[in-house]
Amino acid sequence: MTSFKRLTDTETIRRVLEGETALYEILIRRYNPYLYKIGRSYNYNHQDTQDLMQDTFIDAYKNLAQFEGRSEFKTWIIRIMMHNCYRKQRKAGFKNEIATDINDNAIPMFTGFDNDTGKMVQNSELGRVIEEALGRLPFDYRIVFSLREMSGLNVSETAGLLAISEANVKVRLSRAKAMLKHEIEKMYAPSEIFEFNLVYCDVIVANVMKKVNTL
């Protein structure tokens, strides 16, 4: 599988559709971390997030032939994950949080911070604090932060997924950073939040590929 890691998403999808089903594992491993961050941004726990990820990868596989490449595959599968998260919320009678106590004079958070990531990634206690801090943000701000800072989507992609304007994305992101600022400023890199451990990645891959091979 290592030799296939250089395949682009487009090439991987084409070969999967032509019958090389095993190559789907590339996409699972590539996008596990992104989907995990989306699930946790909806405040689902680890197990529920894993279940949603598996459902999402299976849904994506079933509809892979419909992927037309008009957006990045990452955006496409994140959209499926968000749909599954939303659907689960609806089933559970979840009510989105209402944004309150917003500081209009928010200062962007990640400007000139000291990126000592090697130390921080080992600090599980800090990771817990960060997750809890982010989990306390209103959903509308938490999901923008997740998509932009943690999943690396651009403003246009984020606006499209959330059906809001690009200006709104920028405002929400700035406010989300400000709300986190006092607890975690200069202590971590955004990509390290909700880091998806390789051990869990292997479990997701095994479960999804087992299901895919029965389809």
PDB file of N, CA and C in Angstrom, residues 36 65 82 96 100 178 215:
ATOM      1  N   TYR A  36     -12.588  12.878  11.347  1.00  0.00           N
ATOM      2  CA  TYR A  36     -12.594  12.807  12.814  1.00  0.00           C
ATOM      3  C   TYR A  36     -12.783  14.199  13.418  1.00  0.00           C
ATOM      4  N   ALA A  65     -19.111   6.626  -7.988  1.00  0.00           N
ATOM      5  CA  ALA A  65     -19.274   6.861  -9.428  1.00  0.00           C
ATOM      6  C   ALA A  65     -19.946   8.202  -9.708  1.00  0.00           C
ATOM      7  N   MET A  82     -20.639  15.776   7.174  1.00  0.00           N
ATOM      8  CA  MET A  82     -21.469  16.790   7.829  1.00  0.00           C
ATOM      9  C   MET A  82     -22.941  16.426   7.729  1.00  0.00           C
ATOM     10  N   ASN A  96     -29.098  22.881  18.163  1.00  0.00           N
ATOM     11  CA  ASN A  96     -27.847  23.632  18.032  1.00  0.00           C
ATOM     12  C   ASN A  96     -27.765  24.742  19.070  1.00  0.00           C
ATOM     13  N   THR A 100     -23.793  33.315  21.683  1.00  0.00           N
ATOM     14  CA  THR A 100     -23.968  34.396  22.647  1.00  0.00           C
ATOM     15  C   THR A 100     -22.599  34.900  23.049  1.00  0.00           C
ATOM     16  N   ALA A 178     -10.960  34.257  18.645  1.00  0.00           N
ATOM     17  CA  ALA A 178     -10.920  35.132  19.807  1.00  0.00           C
ATOM     18  C   ALA A 178     -11.448  34.422  21.053  1.00  0.00           C
ATOM     19  N   LEU A 215     -20.077  -5.350  -0.650  1.00  0.00           N
ATOM     20  CA  LEU A 215     -21.050  -4.614  -1.479  1.00  0.00           C
ATOM     21  C   LEU A 215     -21.045  -5.124  -2.906  1.00  0.00           C
TER      22      LEU A 215
END
